[in-house]
Short mmCIF file of C-alpha atoms in Angstrom, two decimals:
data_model
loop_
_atom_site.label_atom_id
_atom_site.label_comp_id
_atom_site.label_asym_id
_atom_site.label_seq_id
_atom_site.Cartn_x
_atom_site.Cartn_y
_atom_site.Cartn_z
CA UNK A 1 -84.09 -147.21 -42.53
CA UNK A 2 -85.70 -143.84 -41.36
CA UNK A 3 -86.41 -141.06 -43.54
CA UNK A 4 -84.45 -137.78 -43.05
CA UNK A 5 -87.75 -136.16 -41.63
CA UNK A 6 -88.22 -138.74 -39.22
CA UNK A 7 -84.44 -138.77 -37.19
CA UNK A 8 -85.03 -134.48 -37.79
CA UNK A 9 -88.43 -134.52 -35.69
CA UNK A 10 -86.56 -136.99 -33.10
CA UNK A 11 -83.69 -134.34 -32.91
CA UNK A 12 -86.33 -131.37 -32.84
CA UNK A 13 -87.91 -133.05 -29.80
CA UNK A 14 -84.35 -133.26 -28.10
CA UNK A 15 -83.56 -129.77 -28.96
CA UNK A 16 -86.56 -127.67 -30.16
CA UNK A 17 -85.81 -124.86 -31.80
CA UNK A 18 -88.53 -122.58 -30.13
CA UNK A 19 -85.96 -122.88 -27.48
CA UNK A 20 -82.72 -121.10 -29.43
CA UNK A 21 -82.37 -117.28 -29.04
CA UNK A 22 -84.00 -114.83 -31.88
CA UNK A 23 -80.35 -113.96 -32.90
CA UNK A 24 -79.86 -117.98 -33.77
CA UNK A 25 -79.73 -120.00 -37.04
CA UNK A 26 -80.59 -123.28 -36.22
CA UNK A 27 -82.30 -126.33 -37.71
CA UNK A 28 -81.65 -128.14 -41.74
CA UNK A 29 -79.63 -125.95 -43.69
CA UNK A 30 -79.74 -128.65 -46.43
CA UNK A 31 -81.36 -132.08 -47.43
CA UNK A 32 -84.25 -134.10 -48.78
CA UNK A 33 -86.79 -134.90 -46.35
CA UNK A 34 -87.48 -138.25 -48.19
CA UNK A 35 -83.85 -139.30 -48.04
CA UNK A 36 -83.18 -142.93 -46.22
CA UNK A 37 -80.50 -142.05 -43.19
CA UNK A 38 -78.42 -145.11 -41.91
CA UNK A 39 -75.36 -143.49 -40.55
CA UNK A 40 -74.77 -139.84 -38.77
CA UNK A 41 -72.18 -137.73 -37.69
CA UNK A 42 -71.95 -135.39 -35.21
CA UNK A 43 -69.53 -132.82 -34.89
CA UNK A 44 -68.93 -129.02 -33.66
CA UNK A 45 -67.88 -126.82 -36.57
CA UNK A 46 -69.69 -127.21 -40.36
CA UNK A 47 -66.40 -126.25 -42.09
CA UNK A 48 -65.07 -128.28 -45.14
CA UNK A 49 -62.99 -131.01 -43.50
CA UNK A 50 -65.94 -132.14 -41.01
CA UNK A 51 -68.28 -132.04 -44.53
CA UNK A 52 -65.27 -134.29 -46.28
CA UNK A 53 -65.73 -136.69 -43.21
CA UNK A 54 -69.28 -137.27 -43.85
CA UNK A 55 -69.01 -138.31 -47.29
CA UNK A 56 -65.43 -140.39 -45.99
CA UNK A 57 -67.47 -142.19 -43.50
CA UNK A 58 -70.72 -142.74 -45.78
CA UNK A 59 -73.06 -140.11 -43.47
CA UNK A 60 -76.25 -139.12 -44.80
CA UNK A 61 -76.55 -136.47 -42.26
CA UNK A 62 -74.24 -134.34 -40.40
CA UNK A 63 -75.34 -132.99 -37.50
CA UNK A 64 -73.52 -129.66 -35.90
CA UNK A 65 -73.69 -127.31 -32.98
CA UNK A 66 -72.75 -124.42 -34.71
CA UNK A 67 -74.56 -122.83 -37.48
CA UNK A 68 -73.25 -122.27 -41.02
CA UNK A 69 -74.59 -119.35 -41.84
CA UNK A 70 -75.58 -117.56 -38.13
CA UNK A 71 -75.86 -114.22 -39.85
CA UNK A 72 -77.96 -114.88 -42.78
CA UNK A 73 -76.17 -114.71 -46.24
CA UNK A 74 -77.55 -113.98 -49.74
CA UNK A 75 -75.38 -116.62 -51.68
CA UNK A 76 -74.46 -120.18 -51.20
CA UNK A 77 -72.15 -120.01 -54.20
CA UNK A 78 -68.85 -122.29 -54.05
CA UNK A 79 -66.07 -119.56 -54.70
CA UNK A 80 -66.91 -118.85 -50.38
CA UNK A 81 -66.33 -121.24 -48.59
CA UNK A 82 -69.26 -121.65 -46.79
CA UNK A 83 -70.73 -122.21 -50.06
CA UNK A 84 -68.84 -124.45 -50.92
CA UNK A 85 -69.03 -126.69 -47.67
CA UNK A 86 -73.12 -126.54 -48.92
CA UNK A 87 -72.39 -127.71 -52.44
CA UNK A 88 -69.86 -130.68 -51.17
CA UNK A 89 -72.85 -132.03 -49.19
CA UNK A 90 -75.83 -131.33 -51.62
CA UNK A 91 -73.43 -132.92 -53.99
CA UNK A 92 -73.09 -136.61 -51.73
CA UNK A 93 -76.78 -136.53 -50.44
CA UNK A 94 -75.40 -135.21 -47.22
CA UNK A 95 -77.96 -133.40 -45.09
CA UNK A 96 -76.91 -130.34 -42.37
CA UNK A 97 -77.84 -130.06 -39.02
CA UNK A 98 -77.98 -127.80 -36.35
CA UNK A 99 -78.42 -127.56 -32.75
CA UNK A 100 -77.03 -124.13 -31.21
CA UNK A 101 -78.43 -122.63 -28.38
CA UNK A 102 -81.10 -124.87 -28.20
CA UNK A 103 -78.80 -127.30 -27.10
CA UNK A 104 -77.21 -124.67 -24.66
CA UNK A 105 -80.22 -124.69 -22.75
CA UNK A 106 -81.53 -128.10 -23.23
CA UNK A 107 -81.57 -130.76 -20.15
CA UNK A 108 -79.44 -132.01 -20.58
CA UNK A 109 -78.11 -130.27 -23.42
CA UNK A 110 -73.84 -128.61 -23.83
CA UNK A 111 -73.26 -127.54 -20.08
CA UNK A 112 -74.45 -131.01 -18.81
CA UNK A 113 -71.91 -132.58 -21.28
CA UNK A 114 -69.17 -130.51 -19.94
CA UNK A 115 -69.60 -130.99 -16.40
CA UNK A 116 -69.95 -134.49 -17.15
CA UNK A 117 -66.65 -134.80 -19.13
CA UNK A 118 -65.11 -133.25 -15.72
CA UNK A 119 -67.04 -136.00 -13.75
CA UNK A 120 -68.85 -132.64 -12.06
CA UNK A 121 -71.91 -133.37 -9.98
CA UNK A 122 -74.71 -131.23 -11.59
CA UNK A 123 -76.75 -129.33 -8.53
CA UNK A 124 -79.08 -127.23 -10.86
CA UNK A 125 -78.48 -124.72 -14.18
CA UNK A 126 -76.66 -121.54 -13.89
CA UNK A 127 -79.34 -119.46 -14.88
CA UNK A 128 -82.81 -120.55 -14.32
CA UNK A 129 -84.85 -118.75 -16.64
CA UNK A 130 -83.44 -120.23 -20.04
CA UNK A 131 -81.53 -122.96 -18.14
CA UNK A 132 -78.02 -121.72 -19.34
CA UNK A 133 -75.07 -123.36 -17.67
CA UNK A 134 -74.79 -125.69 -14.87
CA UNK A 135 -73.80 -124.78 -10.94
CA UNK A 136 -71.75 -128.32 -10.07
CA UNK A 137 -70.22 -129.62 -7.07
CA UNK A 138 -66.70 -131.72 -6.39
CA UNK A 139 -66.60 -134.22 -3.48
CA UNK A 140 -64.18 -134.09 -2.02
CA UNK A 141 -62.90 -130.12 -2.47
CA UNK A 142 -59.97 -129.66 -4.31
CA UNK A 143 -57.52 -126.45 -5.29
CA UNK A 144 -58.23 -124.18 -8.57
CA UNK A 145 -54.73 -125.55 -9.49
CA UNK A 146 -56.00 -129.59 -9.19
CA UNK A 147 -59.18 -128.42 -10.76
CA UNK A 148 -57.47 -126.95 -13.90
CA UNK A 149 -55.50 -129.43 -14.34
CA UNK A 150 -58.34 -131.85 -14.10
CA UNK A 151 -60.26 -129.94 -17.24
CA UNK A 152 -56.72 -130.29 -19.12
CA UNK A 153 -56.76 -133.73 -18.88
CA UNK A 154 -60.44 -134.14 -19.24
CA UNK A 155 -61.12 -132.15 -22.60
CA UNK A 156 -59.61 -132.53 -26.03
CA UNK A 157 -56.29 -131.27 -26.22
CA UNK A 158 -55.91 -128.01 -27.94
CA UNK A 159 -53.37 -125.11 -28.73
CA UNK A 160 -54.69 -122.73 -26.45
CA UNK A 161 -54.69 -125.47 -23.51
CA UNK A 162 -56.40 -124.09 -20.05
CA UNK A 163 -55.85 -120.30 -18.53
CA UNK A 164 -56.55 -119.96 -14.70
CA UNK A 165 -56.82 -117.12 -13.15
CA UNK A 166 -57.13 -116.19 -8.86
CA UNK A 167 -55.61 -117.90 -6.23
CA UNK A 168 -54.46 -121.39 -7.88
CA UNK A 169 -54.38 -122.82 -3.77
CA UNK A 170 -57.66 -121.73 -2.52
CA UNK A 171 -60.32 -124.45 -2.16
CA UNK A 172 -63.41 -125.16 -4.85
CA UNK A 173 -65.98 -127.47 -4.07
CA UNK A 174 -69.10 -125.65 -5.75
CA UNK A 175 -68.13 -124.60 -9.51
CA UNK A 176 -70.02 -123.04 -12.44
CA UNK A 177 -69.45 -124.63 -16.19
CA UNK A 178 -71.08 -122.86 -19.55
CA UNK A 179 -69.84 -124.44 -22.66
CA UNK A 180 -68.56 -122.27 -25.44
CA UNK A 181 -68.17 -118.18 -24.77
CA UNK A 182 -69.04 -117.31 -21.09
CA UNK A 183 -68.11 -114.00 -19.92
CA UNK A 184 -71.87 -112.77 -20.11
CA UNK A 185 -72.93 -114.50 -17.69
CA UNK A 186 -70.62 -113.05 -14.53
CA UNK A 187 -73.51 -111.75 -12.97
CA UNK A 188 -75.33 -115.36 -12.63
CA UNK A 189 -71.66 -116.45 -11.62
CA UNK A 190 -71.24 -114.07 -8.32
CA UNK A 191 -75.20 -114.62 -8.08
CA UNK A 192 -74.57 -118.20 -7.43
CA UNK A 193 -71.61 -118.18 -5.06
CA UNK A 194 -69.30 -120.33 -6.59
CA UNK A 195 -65.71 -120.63 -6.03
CA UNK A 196 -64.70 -121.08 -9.68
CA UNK A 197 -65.82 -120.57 -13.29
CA UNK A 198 -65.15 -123.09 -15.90
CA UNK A 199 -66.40 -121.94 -19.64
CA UNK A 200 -64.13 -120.11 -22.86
CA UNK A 201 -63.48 -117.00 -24.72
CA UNK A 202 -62.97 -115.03 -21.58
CA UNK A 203 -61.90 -111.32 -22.57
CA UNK A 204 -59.68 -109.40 -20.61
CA UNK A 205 -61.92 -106.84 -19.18
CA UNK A 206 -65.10 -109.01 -17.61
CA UNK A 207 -62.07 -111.64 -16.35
CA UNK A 208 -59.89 -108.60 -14.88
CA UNK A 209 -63.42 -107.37 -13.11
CA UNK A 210 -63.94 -110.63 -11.61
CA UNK A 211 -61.05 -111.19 -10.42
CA UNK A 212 -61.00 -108.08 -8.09
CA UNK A 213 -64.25 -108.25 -7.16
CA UNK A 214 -64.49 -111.20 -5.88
CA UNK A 215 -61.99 -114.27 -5.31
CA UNK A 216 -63.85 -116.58 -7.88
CA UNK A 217 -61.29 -118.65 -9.79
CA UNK A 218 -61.40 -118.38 -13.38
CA UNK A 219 -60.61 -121.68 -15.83
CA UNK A 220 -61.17 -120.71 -19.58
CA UNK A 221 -60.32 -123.52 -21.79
CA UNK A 222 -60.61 -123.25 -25.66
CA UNK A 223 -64.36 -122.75 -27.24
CA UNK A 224 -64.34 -126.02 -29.23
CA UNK A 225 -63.09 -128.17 -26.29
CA UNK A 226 -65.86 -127.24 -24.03
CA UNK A 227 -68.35 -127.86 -26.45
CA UNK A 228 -66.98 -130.85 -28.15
CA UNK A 229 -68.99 -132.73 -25.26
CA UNK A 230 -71.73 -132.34 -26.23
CA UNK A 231 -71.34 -134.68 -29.36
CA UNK A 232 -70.93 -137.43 -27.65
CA UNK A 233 -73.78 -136.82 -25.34
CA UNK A 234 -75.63 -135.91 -28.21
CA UNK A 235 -74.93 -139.66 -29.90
CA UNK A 236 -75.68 -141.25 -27.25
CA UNK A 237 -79.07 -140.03 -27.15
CA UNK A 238 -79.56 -140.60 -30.96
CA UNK A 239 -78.23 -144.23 -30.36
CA UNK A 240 -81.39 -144.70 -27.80
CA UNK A 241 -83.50 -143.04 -29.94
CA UNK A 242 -82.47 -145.05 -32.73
CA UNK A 243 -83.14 -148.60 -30.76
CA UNK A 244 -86.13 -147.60 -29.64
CA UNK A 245 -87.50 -147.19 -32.92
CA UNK A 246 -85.28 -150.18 -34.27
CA UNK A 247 -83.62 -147.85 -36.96
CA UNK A 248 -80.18 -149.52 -36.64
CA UNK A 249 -78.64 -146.04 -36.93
CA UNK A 250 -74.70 -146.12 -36.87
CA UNK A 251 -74.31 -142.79 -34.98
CA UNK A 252 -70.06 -141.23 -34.93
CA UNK A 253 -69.01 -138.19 -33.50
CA UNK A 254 -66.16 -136.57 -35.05
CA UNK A 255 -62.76 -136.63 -33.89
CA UNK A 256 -61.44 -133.87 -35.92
CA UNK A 257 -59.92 -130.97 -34.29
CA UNK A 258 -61.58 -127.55 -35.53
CA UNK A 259 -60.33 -125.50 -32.93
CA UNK A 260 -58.60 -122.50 -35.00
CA UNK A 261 -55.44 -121.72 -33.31
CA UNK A 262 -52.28 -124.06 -34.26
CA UNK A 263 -50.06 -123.07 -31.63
CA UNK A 264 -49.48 -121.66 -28.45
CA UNK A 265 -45.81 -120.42 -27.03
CA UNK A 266 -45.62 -119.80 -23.21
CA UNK A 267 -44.24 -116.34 -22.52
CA UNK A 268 -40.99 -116.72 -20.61
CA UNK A 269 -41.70 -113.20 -18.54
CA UNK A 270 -42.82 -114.52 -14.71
CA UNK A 271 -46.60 -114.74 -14.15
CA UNK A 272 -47.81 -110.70 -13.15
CA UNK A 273 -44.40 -109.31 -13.81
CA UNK A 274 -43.85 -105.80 -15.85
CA UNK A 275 -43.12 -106.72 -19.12
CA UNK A 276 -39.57 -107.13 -19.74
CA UNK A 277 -38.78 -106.90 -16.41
CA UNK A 278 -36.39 -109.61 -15.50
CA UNK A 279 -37.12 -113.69 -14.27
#
């Protein structure tokens, strides 16, 4: 079996940290470098029930895309419970994990997973310089309407579901995709001429903007389905690393759903009527 240090340098080399923004917290947040590691799990979110997993499923490492503590913290003490998720894995011999926006911008790396789980054609990354997001195309065309419903049926199913916004019957053959928050990146969107814009967390305001500025169709699914992707891309590149070296790694991704929100009720008031006016 490999040593923790030696499937870590494998996963630095897929995702190097020099790569992840100064405002990141990526790389081991826990773990002996001399441990033996026989069996890994991926998954998005470090929060308890993902740690419980591990130690269900025998893991000596879990690997996550987003950081435990991205702001820094001064105590890893149990009574929070990020602490405590750190204690439950010291505890088992469970090492942490992460690959944030180095795997954003990594080729291919969270944007490549999601175009991938929409059987997308990747043309070339949203924006060049870092190589955040992907520009896709679909052959043959299709509505905004198919192509929503296509991501619906495509990513894990969550509360939130998909939102659409613009003309649900005009055409889109050439889309963008950015997994996980999005709206930053409009200007690289209009830049590249797409028809629509698949990523999450789009806020009222930059979505609004769009909108009238252009006739770009928007598609914001939930922030843990479009990056939930990458973890299985993300095995399946640990699985070839692992034969190549003849670790006999047992690599899972998790199926647990960490997407926050627990429920979602439709709003009975027709779509872009005043509120309360009537149906």
């Amino acid at each position: 079996m490999p040593r923790l240090t030696e499937v870590l340098a494998e996963l630095d080399a897929l995702w190097p940290p020099e790569r992840a923004e100064q405002w990141d917290a990526v790389g081991t947040v826990c773990g002996d470098p001399d441990a033996e590691v026989d069996r890994v799990l991926f998954a998005v979110d470090p929060v308890q029930e993902v740690a419980d997993e591990a130690i269900a499923l025998g893991a000596q490492l879990l690997v996550t895309h987003h950081p435990l503590y991205l702001r820094g913290t001064t105590t890893v003490a149990a009574s929070h419970f990020k602490g405590r998720v750190v204690h439950t894995l010291i505890k088992h011999d469970v090492a942490l994990h992460v690959a944030h926006t180095n795997a954003d911008t990594a080729d291919p790396g969270v944007s490549d997973a999601l175009a991938g789980a929409l059987d997308l054609r990747v043309v070339g990354p949203l924006v060049p310089e870092n190589g955040l997001g992907r520009i896709c195309e679909l052959d043959p065309p299709e509505t905004l309407r198919a192509f929503a419903a296509r991501a619906a049926r495509r990513l894990p199913a969550t509360a939130q579901g998909i939102r659409v916004a613009g003309d649900l019957d005009a055409p889109v053959r050439r889309v963008a995709v950015s997994g996980g928050s999005g709206d930053s990146l409009f200007d690289a969107v209009r830049a590249a001429g797409v028809d629509a814009f698949l990523t999450a967390d789009l806020r009222h305001h930059p979505a609004s903007e769009a909108t009238q500025h252009t006739p770009l169709g928007l598609v914001d699914a939930a922030h843990w389905a479009t990056e939930w992707p990458w973890c299985e891309l993300a095995a399946a590149q640990l699985d070839e690393i692992s034969d190549r070296h003849g670790w006999n790694l047992r690599v899972h991704v998790s199926k647990t759903v960490t997407d926050p929100w627990a429920a979602h009720h439709t709003s009975p008031v027709a779509h872009h009527t005043s509120p309360g006016a009537p149906n």
